[in-house]
Amino acid sequence: MNFYSTRGFGPVSGAEAIVKGLADDGGLFVPETFPKVTSEEINDLCSLEYAERSAYVMSRFLTDFTYEELLSYTQKAYARFDGDAAPLTKVDDGFFLLELWHGPTLAFKDIALTVLPYLLTASKKKIGKNTKTQILVATSGDTGKAALEGFKDVDGTEITVLYPAEGVSDMQKKQMTTTEGKNVHVLGVKGNFDDAQNAVKRIFASETMKKAFADVGYELSSANSINFGRLVPQIAYYFSSYCDLVNAEEIEVGQEINFVVPSGNFGNILAGYYAKRMGLPVQHLIVASNKNDVLTDFFATGRYDANRTFHKTISPSMDILVSSNLERLLYEMEDRNAESVKELMTSLKEYGFYRVDEDIVYDKIPEFFGYCSNEEETKNTMDNFYDDYTYLIDPHTAVGVSAFFKYMGEVYDDTTPTVVVGTASPYKFPQSVLEAVGKIKEEDAEKAAKKLSRLTSTEIPEAISALSSKPVLHEKVADKKDIESEVLAFVGGKV
Ligand SMILES: *Cc1c(COP(=O)(O)O)cnc(C)c1O
């Protein structure tokens, strides 16, 4: 299987796409076709365990790896999870929650970021690269810690994470800034997530920066969901949850289901779209947004307008105005015409805006629906969900549940079984959850976690309780203009 950039560059192999992360023309790598998975193959997947299902789905794209190689990565990666990697829970008739937060950092990013280091290290070997890799990551909170955990002490790599200094939860900040490991760097940025992401994109596009890193022996790569190696392990849990529904006799193979996905950078739900294109019976993909509702507007009108107020919300991992992975969907909407994608992306860069014909939205991607929820709705959803089901959900998952109810109420009385994708543990955001569910205000994250645990008789995950004794190791915060020199300085380089 070959890969092409959404802006035309290519072809490259899967291993090359993973090593590069972002294409030289600034585009994102996409597979040349969507491999087809038949009903019989889905049936066969249902008798396998998660690591095997995942390796199978990945093997269909990454044909330069054997199934056995991929299986060895997924088995090692998912052994780090607390029990199943992606368990499905029945909430109510036809309503299911996919819990993707049982990994080492308690967010769905672990599903891909525990596998990516194996993929990257093996990809470098396959294409005969001996240079060291500098992984550069922009995070709205969860990617950062998951990437740090995945890449810490991995030979031949350095990992640098940029996060908005005032834009992540206390727990997220504590998780990142206490990370040990000899190759680990964390930098707070005075700005929001988009500023951090722009800096990363700028560095990738800069010949000067590439040369400066090369001078100290490094080649750049990305662990953000712009890297195809991040995306491909995420496709697997759409298949896996489908199989779990089959095994629980909730559906029969061939029957359609819906997915609702709390979305920010659009990587998670894009993986669901890829699963559908491979043949997974999916009816609707419901894009859930918080008060940052740029995606909701896009799916309603075809206008993508990032010129709007940036809101800091209680679901910070979705506080994003420029959703990078939408470029991969645009590529499909534009019938894989790289020139059209380039024009849209130029417009986005110059004016913060682009427009796709409304008919294209309705005709090419009729499966997509978008809903947004404000802070009040998100809090009420956490509260009601706990009252109704004695089930604690985090603010991001609550945005998903809220979107599901809006979809059910406003558009259809749809009886299609629906899976809401749960993206983080409630204990990553204990102050917000405690306030919503218990009406208790507690500023201190660790105290809030303890109170939440006592109130709801649920256990604080080890990854959170262990934080209190860990010293902060990374305190650096930089102005936007100093990002380039700071990240170079981490590895002894200079502009
Ligand atoms: C990253 C993240 C999201 C958004 O996922 P995207 O792939 O960026 O759309 C939602 N919820 C949580 C908890 C996350 O960490």
Short mmCIF file of C-alpha atoms and ligand atoms in Angstrom, two decimals:
data_model
loop_
_atom_site.label_atom_id
_atom_site.label_comp_id
_atom_site.label_asym_id
_atom_site.label_seq_id
_atom_site.Cartn_x
_atom_site.Cartn_y
_atom_site.Cartn_z
CA MET A 1 0.00 0.00 0.00
CA ASN A 2 1.30 3.41 -0.99
CA PHE A 3 0.55 6.72 0.64
CA TYR A 4 0.09 10.17 -0.86
CA SER A 5 0.01 13.62 0.66
CA THR A 6 -3.38 15.36 0.61
CA ARG A 7 -1.52 18.11 -1.26
CA GLY A 8 -0.05 15.84 -3.92
CA PHE A 9 3.37 14.59 -2.77
CA GLY A 10 4.07 10.86 -3.11
CA PRO A 11 3.94 7.95 -3.34
CA VAL A 12 5.72 6.77 -0.20
CA SER A 13 5.50 3.49 1.72
CA GLY A 14 3.72 3.15 5.06
CA ALA A 15 7.06 3.08 6.86
CA GLU A 16 8.15 6.31 5.13
CA ALA A 17 4.83 8.00 5.92
CA ILE A 18 5.24 7.13 9.60
CA VAL A 19 8.86 8.28 9.78
CA LYS A 20 8.08 11.58 8.08
CA GLY A 21 4.85 12.29 9.98
CA LEU A 22 3.90 15.26 7.83
CA ALA A 23 4.58 15.39 4.08
CA ASP A 24 7.15 17.90 2.77
CA ASP A 25 4.39 19.88 1.03
CA GLY A 26 2.64 20.39 4.36
CA GLY A 27 -0.09 17.85 3.56
CA LEU A 28 -1.15 14.77 5.50
CA PHE A 29 -0.43 11.24 4.30
CA VAL A 30 -3.43 9.23 3.17
CA PRO A 31 -3.65 5.63 1.87
CA GLU A 32 -4.02 5.29 -1.89
CA THR A 33 -7.15 3.15 -1.40
CA PHE A 34 -9.29 1.90 1.44
CA PRO A 35 -8.66 -1.84 1.87
CA LYS A 36 -11.96 -3.72 1.95
CA VAL A 37 -12.97 -5.85 4.91
CA THR A 38 -15.76 -8.35 4.15
CA SER A 39 -18.52 -9.59 6.46
CA GLU A 40 -16.71 -12.91 6.78
CA GLU A 41 -13.56 -11.11 7.85
CA ILE A 42 -15.51 -9.08 10.41
CA ASN A 43 -17.00 -12.32 11.64
CA ASP A 44 -13.52 -13.80 12.02
CA LEU A 45 -12.30 -10.74 13.94
CA CYS A 46 -15.04 -11.29 16.51
CA SER A 47 -13.37 -14.39 17.93
CA LEU A 48 -10.05 -12.61 18.41
CA GLU A 49 -8.76 -10.53 21.30
CA TYR A 50 -8.15 -6.80 21.02
CA ALA A 51 -4.43 -6.90 20.18
CA GLU A 52 -5.17 -9.33 17.33
CA ARG A 53 -8.11 -7.34 15.97
CA SER A 54 -5.92 -4.26 16.01
CA ALA A 55 -2.96 -5.94 14.29
CA TYR A 56 -5.28 -7.26 11.60
CA VAL A 57 -6.80 -3.87 10.83
CA MET A 58 -3.36 -2.22 10.77
CA SER A 59 -1.94 -4.96 8.54
CA ARG A 60 -4.44 -4.03 5.84
CA PHE A 61 -2.85 -0.58 5.51
CA LEU A 62 0.73 -1.20 6.60
CA THR A 63 1.57 -3.86 4.04
CA ASP A 64 5.30 -3.34 4.55
CA PHE A 65 4.86 -4.96 7.98
CA THR A 66 3.85 -8.56 8.61
CA TYR A 67 0.82 -9.36 10.74
CA GLU A 68 3.17 -11.02 13.25
CA GLU A 69 5.29 -7.89 13.54
CA LEU A 70 2.24 -5.72 14.12
CA LEU A 71 0.84 -8.21 16.61
CA SER A 72 4.05 -8.10 18.64
CA TYR A 73 3.64 -4.29 18.90
CA THR A 74 -0.04 -4.33 19.84
CA GLN A 75 0.47 -7.10 22.40
CA LYS A 76 3.27 -5.17 24.11
CA ALA A 77 1.34 -1.90 23.92
CA TYR A 78 -1.96 -3.19 25.27
CA ALA A 79 -0.31 -5.19 28.04
CA ARG A 80 0.25 -1.75 29.63
CA PHE A 81 -3.50 -1.21 29.91
CA ASP A 82 -5.56 -1.92 32.99
CA GLY A 83 -7.55 -4.90 31.68
CA ASP A 84 -9.13 -4.65 28.22
CA ALA A 85 -7.83 -1.87 25.99
CA ALA A 86 -11.25 -0.91 24.63
CA PRO A 87 -14.13 -2.40 26.65
CA LEU A 88 -17.71 -1.67 25.60
CA THR A 89 -20.37 -1.06 28.25
CA LYS A 90 -24.11 -1.21 27.73
CA VAL A 91 -25.72 1.92 29.14
CA ASP A 92 -29.28 1.39 28.01
CA ASP A 93 -31.17 -0.28 25.17
CA GLY A 94 -29.32 0.53 21.96
CA PHE A 95 -26.91 2.86 23.79
CA PHE A 96 -23.32 1.84 24.47
CA LEU A 97 -20.18 3.47 25.75
CA LEU A 98 -16.75 2.55 24.45
CA GLU A 99 -14.28 3.14 27.27
CA LEU A 100 -11.01 4.16 25.67
CA TRP A 101 -9.37 5.38 28.83
CA HIS A 102 -7.85 2.34 30.45
CA GLY A 103 -4.32 3.09 29.22
CA PRO A 104 -1.31 4.44 31.16
CA THR A 105 -2.40 8.12 30.91
CA LEU A 106 -6.18 7.57 31.12
CA ALA A 107 -7.17 9.06 27.75
CA PHE A 108 -7.94 7.52 24.37
CA LYS A 109 -4.64 8.85 22.97
CA ASP A 110 -2.95 5.89 24.70
CA ILE A 111 -4.53 3.49 22.20
CA ALA A 112 -2.31 4.85 19.44
CA LEU A 113 0.57 6.35 21.37
CA THR A 114 1.51 3.11 23.09
CA VAL A 115 1.86 1.52 19.63
CA LEU A 116 3.47 4.38 17.71
CA PRO A 117 6.97 4.06 19.24
CA TYR A 118 7.16 0.44 18.00
CA LEU A 119 5.86 1.45 14.58
CA LEU A 120 8.30 4.32 14.32
CA THR A 121 11.38 2.41 15.48
CA ALA A 122 10.60 -0.49 13.11
CA SER A 123 9.78 1.89 10.22
CA LYS A 124 13.19 3.55 10.56
CA LYS A 125 14.85 0.14 10.36
CA LYS A 126 12.78 -0.85 7.33
CA ILE A 127 13.81 2.20 5.34
CA GLY A 128 17.41 2.02 6.55
CA LYS A 129 17.46 5.22 8.57
CA ASN A 130 20.03 5.55 11.31
CA THR A 131 19.49 9.17 12.28
CA LYS A 132 18.00 9.95 15.65
CA THR A 133 14.39 11.14 15.68
CA GLN A 134 13.13 14.30 17.33
CA ILE A 135 9.42 13.83 18.01
CA LEU A 136 7.68 17.17 18.24
CA VAL A 137 4.19 17.25 19.69
CA ALA A 138 1.63 20.00 20.23
CA THR A 139 -0.97 19.07 22.81
CA SER A 140 -4.29 20.34 24.09
CA GLY A 141 -3.62 18.22 27.17
CA ASP A 142 -3.89 14.47 26.63
CA THR A 143 -1.67 13.79 23.61
CA GLY A 144 1.30 15.26 25.43
CA LYS A 145 1.32 12.89 28.36
CA ALA A 146 0.42 9.89 26.23
CA ALA A 147 3.29 10.68 23.84
CA LEU A 148 5.72 11.23 26.71
CA GLU A 149 4.78 7.87 28.24
CA GLY A 150 5.01 6.15 24.87
CA PHE A 151 8.38 7.57 23.84
CA LYS A 152 10.24 8.03 27.13
CA ASP A 153 13.54 6.18 27.09
CA VAL A 154 12.93 4.80 23.59
CA ASP A 155 16.39 4.51 22.01
CA GLY A 156 17.20 6.88 19.17
CA THR A 157 14.41 9.35 19.95
CA GLU A 158 13.97 12.62 21.81
CA ILE A 159 10.47 13.77 22.61
CA THR A 160 9.45 17.40 23.01
CA VAL A 161 5.91 18.41 23.96
CA LEU A 162 4.47 21.92 23.58
CA TYR A 163 1.35 22.68 25.63
CA PRO A 164 -0.65 25.88 26.22
CA ALA A 165 0.68 26.95 29.62
CA GLU A 166 -2.71 28.17 30.84
CA GLY A 167 -4.88 25.94 28.68
CA VAL A 168 -4.72 22.44 30.15
CA SER A 169 -6.25 20.96 33.30
CA ASP A 170 -4.17 20.87 36.52
CA MET A 171 -4.04 17.11 36.35
CA GLN A 172 -2.91 17.14 32.72
CA LYS A 173 -0.18 19.66 33.54
CA LYS A 174 0.99 17.67 36.55
CA GLN A 175 1.02 14.47 34.49
CA MET A 176 3.24 16.05 31.84
CA THR A 177 5.60 18.07 33.97
CA THR A 178 6.43 15.14 36.28
CA THR A 179 7.45 12.77 33.47
CA GLU A 180 10.81 11.11 34.02
CA GLY A 181 13.05 9.78 31.27
CA LYS A 182 16.34 10.89 29.78
CA ASN A 183 14.93 11.94 26.38
CA VAL A 184 11.90 13.89 27.61
CA HIS A 185 11.28 17.67 27.20
CA VAL A 186 8.16 19.66 28.04
CA LEU A 187 7.59 23.32 27.17
CA GLY A 188 4.67 25.52 28.21
CA VAL A 189 3.68 28.06 25.54
CA LYS A 190 2.16 31.44 26.31
CA GLY A 191 -0.81 31.00 23.99
CA ASN A 192 -3.52 28.48 23.18
CA PHE A 193 -3.41 25.05 21.52
CA ASP A 194 -3.60 26.51 18.03
CA ASP A 195 -0.48 28.57 18.79
CA ALA A 196 1.36 25.43 19.88
CA GLN A 197 0.15 23.48 16.85
CA ASN A 198 1.09 26.33 14.50
CA ALA A 199 4.60 26.40 15.95
CA VAL A 200 4.99 22.68 15.27
CA LYS A 201 3.71 23.06 11.70
CA ARG A 202 6.02 26.03 11.18
CA ILE A 203 9.04 24.08 12.40
CA PHE A 204 8.17 21.16 10.12
CA ALA A 205 7.91 23.49 7.14
CA SER A 206 11.14 25.36 7.89
CA GLU A 207 14.30 24.33 6.05
CA THR A 208 16.34 26.35 8.55
CA MET A 209 14.90 24.41 11.48
CA LYS A 210 15.29 21.08 9.73
CA LYS A 211 18.93 21.90 9.07
CA ALA A 212 19.49 23.06 12.63
CA PHE A 213 18.15 19.74 13.94
CA ALA A 214 20.15 17.81 11.34
CA ASP A 215 23.31 19.61 12.52
CA VAL A 216 22.90 17.96 15.92
CA GLY A 217 21.95 14.59 14.40
CA TYR A 218 18.15 14.65 14.42
CA GLU A 219 15.38 14.28 11.92
CA LEU A 220 11.94 15.59 12.84
CA SER A 221 8.81 13.49 13.17
CA SER A 222 5.38 13.96 14.65
CA ALA A 223 3.34 12.03 17.17
CA ASN A 224 0.25 14.16 16.57
CA SER A 225 -2.71 12.63 14.78
CA ILE A 226 -1.39 14.13 11.55
CA ASN A 227 0.93 11.08 11.60
CA PHE A 228 -0.71 8.12 9.87
CA GLY A 229 0.89 5.88 12.51
CA ARG A 230 -1.35 7.61 15.06
CA LEU A 231 -4.46 7.18 13.01
CA VAL A 232 -4.19 3.53 12.05
CA PRO A 233 -4.35 1.99 15.55
CA GLN A 234 -7.49 4.10 16.15
CA ILE A 235 -9.36 2.50 13.24
CA ALA A 236 -9.17 -0.81 15.10
CA TYR A 237 -11.45 0.09 18.01
CA TYR A 238 -14.31 0.87 15.65
CA PHE A 239 -14.09 -2.70 14.37
CA SER A 240 -13.53 -4.05 17.84
CA SER A 241 -16.59 -2.39 19.38
CA TYR A 242 -18.66 -3.67 16.46
CA CYS A 243 -17.44 -7.19 17.22
CA ASP A 244 -18.23 -6.76 20.88
CA LEU A 245 -21.81 -5.88 19.94
CA VAL A 246 -21.97 -8.97 17.74
CA ASN A 247 -20.58 -11.15 20.52
CA ALA A 248 -23.10 -9.73 22.99
CA GLU A 249 -25.85 -10.58 20.46
CA GLU A 250 -26.91 -6.95 20.31
CA ILE A 251 -26.46 -6.91 16.52
CA GLU A 252 -25.79 -9.31 13.69
CA VAL A 253 -22.85 -8.95 11.32
CA GLY A 254 -23.97 -6.61 8.55
CA GLN A 255 -26.29 -4.50 10.70
CA GLU A 256 -25.49 -0.78 10.84
CA ILE A 257 -24.54 1.12 13.98
CA ASN A 258 -23.81 4.78 14.81
CA PHE A 259 -20.82 6.30 16.52
CA VAL A 260 -20.73 9.55 18.48
CA VAL A 261 -17.25 10.98 18.96
CA PRO A 262 -16.12 13.91 21.15
CA SER A 263 -13.95 15.76 18.64
CA GLY A 264 -11.20 18.34 18.52
CA ASN A 265 -8.44 17.76 16.03
CA PHE A 266 -10.73 15.30 14.21
CA GLY A 267 -8.37 12.31 14.41
CA ASN A 268 -10.62 10.04 16.41
CA ILE A 269 -13.75 10.34 14.28
CA LEU A 270 -11.75 10.32 11.06
CA ALA A 271 -10.57 6.83 12.06
CA GLY A 272 -14.27 5.90 12.32
CA TYR A 273 -14.84 7.23 8.82
CA TYR A 274 -11.90 5.18 7.54
CA ALA A 275 -13.42 2.10 9.21
CA LYS A 276 -16.67 2.78 7.38
CA ARG A 277 -14.83 3.17 4.06
CA MET A 278 -13.22 -0.21 4.71
CA GLY A 279 -16.64 -1.79 4.95
CA LEU A 280 -17.65 -1.57 8.61
CA PRO A 281 -21.45 -1.15 8.64
CA VAL A 282 -21.72 2.39 10.02
CA GLN A 283 -24.81 4.51 9.47
CA HIS A 284 -24.02 7.85 11.06
CA LEU A 285 -20.92 9.48 12.51
CA ILE A 286 -21.88 12.16 14.99
CA VAL A 287 -19.24 14.82 15.62
CA ALA A 288 -19.57 16.19 19.14
CA SER A 289 -18.04 19.58 19.92
CA ASN A 290 -17.91 21.78 22.98
CA LYS A 291 -18.45 25.54 22.89
CA ASN A 292 -15.71 25.69 20.24
CA ASP A 293 -18.22 24.80 17.56
CA VAL A 294 -16.31 25.30 14.32
CA LEU A 295 -16.90 21.67 13.27
CA THR A 296 -20.63 21.84 14.00
CA ASP A 297 -20.93 24.78 11.65
CA PHE A 298 -18.84 23.08 9.02
CA PHE A 299 -21.02 19.98 8.86
CA ALA A 300 -24.15 22.12 8.75
CA THR A 301 -23.03 24.58 6.07
CA GLY A 302 -19.70 23.63 4.47
CA ARG A 303 -18.16 26.85 5.83
CA TYR A 304 -15.09 26.41 7.98
CA ASP A 305 -14.45 29.66 9.77
CA ALA A 306 -11.76 29.75 12.44
CA ASN A 307 -12.28 33.51 12.90
CA ARG A 308 -14.21 33.23 16.11
CA THR A 309 -13.65 33.52 19.83
CA PHE A 310 -11.55 30.76 21.32
CA HIS A 311 -13.28 29.42 24.43
CA LYS A 312 -11.47 27.77 27.29
CA THR A 313 -13.80 25.02 28.48
CA ILE A 314 -13.94 22.18 31.00
CA SER A 315 -13.20 19.82 28.08
CA PRO A 316 -9.82 21.36 27.19
CA SER A 317 -8.68 18.56 24.86
CA MET A 318 -11.37 19.73 22.46
CA ASP A 319 -10.55 23.44 22.66
CA ILE A 320 -9.39 23.70 19.07
CA LEU A 321 -10.26 26.01 16.20
CA VAL A 322 -8.17 24.41 13.47
CA SER A 323 -8.88 20.69 13.21
CA SER A 324 -5.91 19.30 11.30
CA ASN A 325 -7.37 15.95 10.33
CA LEU A 326 -10.32 17.52 8.56
CA GLU A 327 -7.87 17.92 5.69
CA ARG A 328 -7.99 14.16 5.17
CA LEU A 329 -11.78 14.25 4.96
CA LEU A 330 -11.66 17.21 2.56
CA TYR A 331 -9.41 15.16 0.33
CA GLU A 332 -12.15 12.51 0.06
CA MET A 333 -14.88 15.15 -0.32
CA GLU A 334 -12.94 16.71 -3.20
CA ASP A 335 -12.61 13.32 -4.94
CA ARG A 336 -8.92 13.12 -3.97
CA ASN A 337 -8.04 16.24 -5.88
CA ALA A 338 -4.87 17.54 -4.21
CA GLU A 339 -5.09 20.90 -6.02
CA SER A 340 -8.52 21.62 -4.51
CA VAL A 341 -7.26 20.68 -1.06
CA LYS A 342 -4.26 22.96 -1.51
CA GLU A 343 -6.53 25.89 -2.40
CA LEU A 344 -8.73 25.31 0.65
CA MET A 345 -5.68 25.08 2.92
CA THR A 346 -4.17 28.22 1.44
CA SER A 347 -7.44 30.02 2.13
CA LEU A 348 -7.41 28.69 5.70
CA LYS A 349 -3.87 29.89 6.22
CA GLU A 350 -4.44 33.33 4.71
CA TYR A 351 -7.97 34.12 5.83
CA GLY A 352 -8.69 31.56 8.57
CA PHE A 353 -11.58 30.49 6.41
CA TYR A 354 -12.67 28.22 3.57
CA ARG A 355 -15.90 27.09 2.09
CA VAL A 356 -16.92 23.80 0.53
CA ASP A 357 -20.08 23.71 -1.54
CA GLU A 358 -23.03 22.70 0.65
CA ASP A 359 -24.02 20.05 -1.89
CA ILE A 360 -20.61 18.42 -1.55
CA VAL A 361 -21.17 18.11 2.20
CA TYR A 362 -24.60 16.55 1.72
CA ASP A 363 -23.67 14.32 -1.22
CA LYS A 364 -20.18 13.14 -0.33
CA ILE A 365 -20.34 12.74 3.42
CA PRO A 366 -24.03 12.24 4.27
CA GLU A 367 -23.05 10.10 7.25
CA PHE A 368 -21.72 13.08 9.24
CA PHE A 369 -23.80 15.03 11.77
CA GLY A 370 -22.46 17.73 14.08
CA TYR A 371 -23.70 18.93 17.47
CA CYS A 372 -22.16 21.20 20.06
CA SER A 373 -22.83 21.67 23.76
CA ASN A 374 -22.12 24.61 25.99
CA GLU A 375 -20.61 24.35 29.47
CA GLU A 376 -23.96 24.22 31.24
CA GLU A 377 -25.16 21.35 29.05
CA THR A 378 -21.92 19.47 29.57
CA LYS A 379 -22.15 19.77 33.35
CA ASN A 380 -25.82 18.79 33.38
CA THR A 381 -25.02 15.77 31.24
CA MET A 382 -22.37 14.56 33.71
CA ASP A 383 -24.82 15.10 36.57
CA ASN A 384 -27.81 13.43 34.92
CA PHE A 385 -25.74 10.56 33.60
CA TYR A 386 -24.55 9.80 37.09
CA ASP A 387 -28.07 10.07 38.50
CA ASP A 388 -29.58 7.87 35.81
CA TYR A 389 -26.89 5.24 35.38
CA THR A 390 -24.54 5.57 38.40
CA TYR A 391 -21.79 5.98 35.84
CA LEU A 392 -19.20 8.76 36.04
CA ILE A 393 -18.18 10.34 32.77
CA ASP A 394 -15.53 12.97 32.14
CA PRO A 395 -16.40 16.33 30.53
CA HIS A 396 -15.26 15.23 27.04
CA THR A 397 -17.31 12.06 27.08
CA ALA A 398 -20.20 14.17 28.40
CA VAL A 399 -19.99 16.39 25.31
CA GLY A 400 -20.41 13.17 23.33
CA VAL A 401 -23.37 11.96 25.37
CA SER A 402 -24.98 15.38 25.11
CA ALA A 403 -24.58 15.31 21.32
CA PHE A 404 -26.13 11.85 21.22
CA PHE A 405 -29.22 13.09 23.06
CA LYS A 406 -29.48 16.09 20.76
CA TYR A 407 -29.19 13.86 17.73
CA MET A 408 -31.89 11.54 19.06
CA GLY A 409 -34.18 14.38 20.04
CA GLU A 410 -33.76 16.81 17.22
CA VAL A 411 -33.16 14.81 14.09
CA TYR A 412 -34.36 11.26 14.22
CA ASP A 413 -36.01 8.85 16.43
CA ASP A 414 -33.24 6.54 15.43
CA THR A 415 -33.31 2.99 16.77
CA THR A 416 -29.89 2.14 15.29
CA PRO A 417 -27.58 0.91 18.07
CA THR A 418 -25.25 3.75 18.96
CA VAL A 419 -21.81 3.74 20.52
CA VAL A 420 -20.62 6.89 22.26
CA VAL A 421 -16.84 6.95 22.33
CA GLY A 422 -15.62 7.71 25.87
CA THR A 423 -12.33 9.54 25.62
CA ALA A 424 -11.00 10.15 29.14
CA SER A 425 -11.26 8.97 32.71
CA PRO A 426 -13.33 11.28 34.95
CA TYR A 427 -10.33 11.37 37.28
CA LYS A 428 -8.34 13.39 34.76
CA PHE A 429 -10.76 16.27 35.37
CA PRO A 430 -11.80 15.76 38.99
CA GLN A 431 -12.67 19.39 39.83
CA SER A 432 -15.18 19.68 36.98
CA VAL A 433 -16.68 16.26 37.57
CA LEU A 434 -16.98 16.82 41.33
CA GLU A 435 -18.67 20.15 40.80
CA ALA A 436 -21.12 18.74 38.25
CA VAL A 437 -22.02 15.57 40.11
CA GLY A 438 -21.60 16.59 43.74
CA LYS A 439 -22.11 20.38 43.57
CA ILE A 440 -18.83 20.68 45.47
CA LYS A 441 -16.23 23.27 44.48
CA GLU A 442 -12.65 22.17 45.09
CA GLU A 443 -9.79 24.01 43.40
CA ASP A 444 -7.09 21.50 44.24
CA ALA A 445 -7.01 18.62 41.76
CA GLU A 446 -5.76 15.97 44.15
CA LYS A 447 -8.22 16.89 46.87
CA ALA A 448 -11.01 16.94 44.29
CA ALA A 449 -10.07 13.42 43.20
CA LYS A 450 -10.24 12.20 46.81
CA LYS A 451 -13.61 13.85 47.38
CA LEU A 452 -14.96 12.45 44.14
CA SER A 453 -13.80 9.00 45.13
CA ARG A 454 -15.51 9.22 48.50
CA LEU A 455 -18.71 10.69 47.10
CA THR A 456 -19.16 8.08 44.38
CA SER A 457 -17.38 5.06 45.90
CA THR A 458 -15.19 4.80 42.81
CA GLU A 459 -11.47 4.19 42.89
CA ILE A 460 -8.85 6.79 41.99
CA PRO A 461 -6.76 5.28 39.18
CA GLU A 462 -3.16 4.53 40.13
CA ALA A 463 -1.84 6.87 37.41
CA ILE A 464 -3.52 9.77 39.26
CA SER A 465 -2.90 8.81 42.87
CA ALA A 466 0.81 8.29 42.13
CA LEU A 467 1.18 11.91 40.92
CA SER A 468 1.03 13.50 44.36
CA SER A 469 4.45 12.18 45.33
CA LYS A 470 6.14 13.09 42.05
CA PRO A 471 8.36 16.18 41.74
CA VAL A 472 7.80 18.65 38.89
CA LEU A 473 10.75 18.20 36.52
CA HIS A 474 9.78 20.46 33.63
CA GLU A 475 8.93 24.05 34.45
CA LYS A 476 9.92 25.96 31.37
CA VAL A 477 7.38 28.34 29.77
CA ALA A 478 8.21 30.31 26.61
CA ASP A 479 6.84 33.20 24.61
CA LYS A 480 5.54 32.20 21.19
CA LYS A 481 8.48 33.89 19.48
CA ASP A 482 11.01 31.84 21.46
CA ILE A 483 9.61 28.38 20.75
CA GLU A 484 12.04 27.57 17.95
CA SER A 485 15.14 28.43 19.95
CA GLU A 486 13.85 26.65 23.07
CA VAL A 487 13.09 23.35 21.34
CA LEU A 488 16.48 23.41 19.64
CA ALA A 489 18.22 24.17 22.91
CA PHE A 490 16.74 20.99 24.43
CA VAL A 491 18.93 18.91 22.10
CA GLY A 492 21.90 21.27 22.08
CA GLY A 493 21.06 22.92 18.76
CA LYS A 494 20.98 26.56 17.62
CA VAL A 495 19.12 28.50 14.90
C1 LIG B 1 -7.78 14.42 22.09
C2 LIG B 1 -9.06 14.27 22.81
C3 LIG B 1 -10.29 14.48 22.17
C4 LIG B 1 -10.37 14.93 20.73
O1 LIG B 1 -9.92 13.94 19.84
P1 LIG B 1 -9.49 14.36 18.35
O2 LIG B 1 -8.92 13.13 17.76
O3 LIG B 1 -8.48 15.45 18.50
O4 LIG B 1 -10.73 14.82 17.66
C5 LIG B 1 -11.44 14.28 22.89
N1 LIG B 1 -11.41 13.91 24.19
C6 LIG B 1 -10.24 13.71 24.84
C7 LIG B 1 -10.27 13.32 26.27
C8 LIG B 1 -9.04 13.86 24.17
O5 LIG B 1 -7.89 13.67 24.83
#
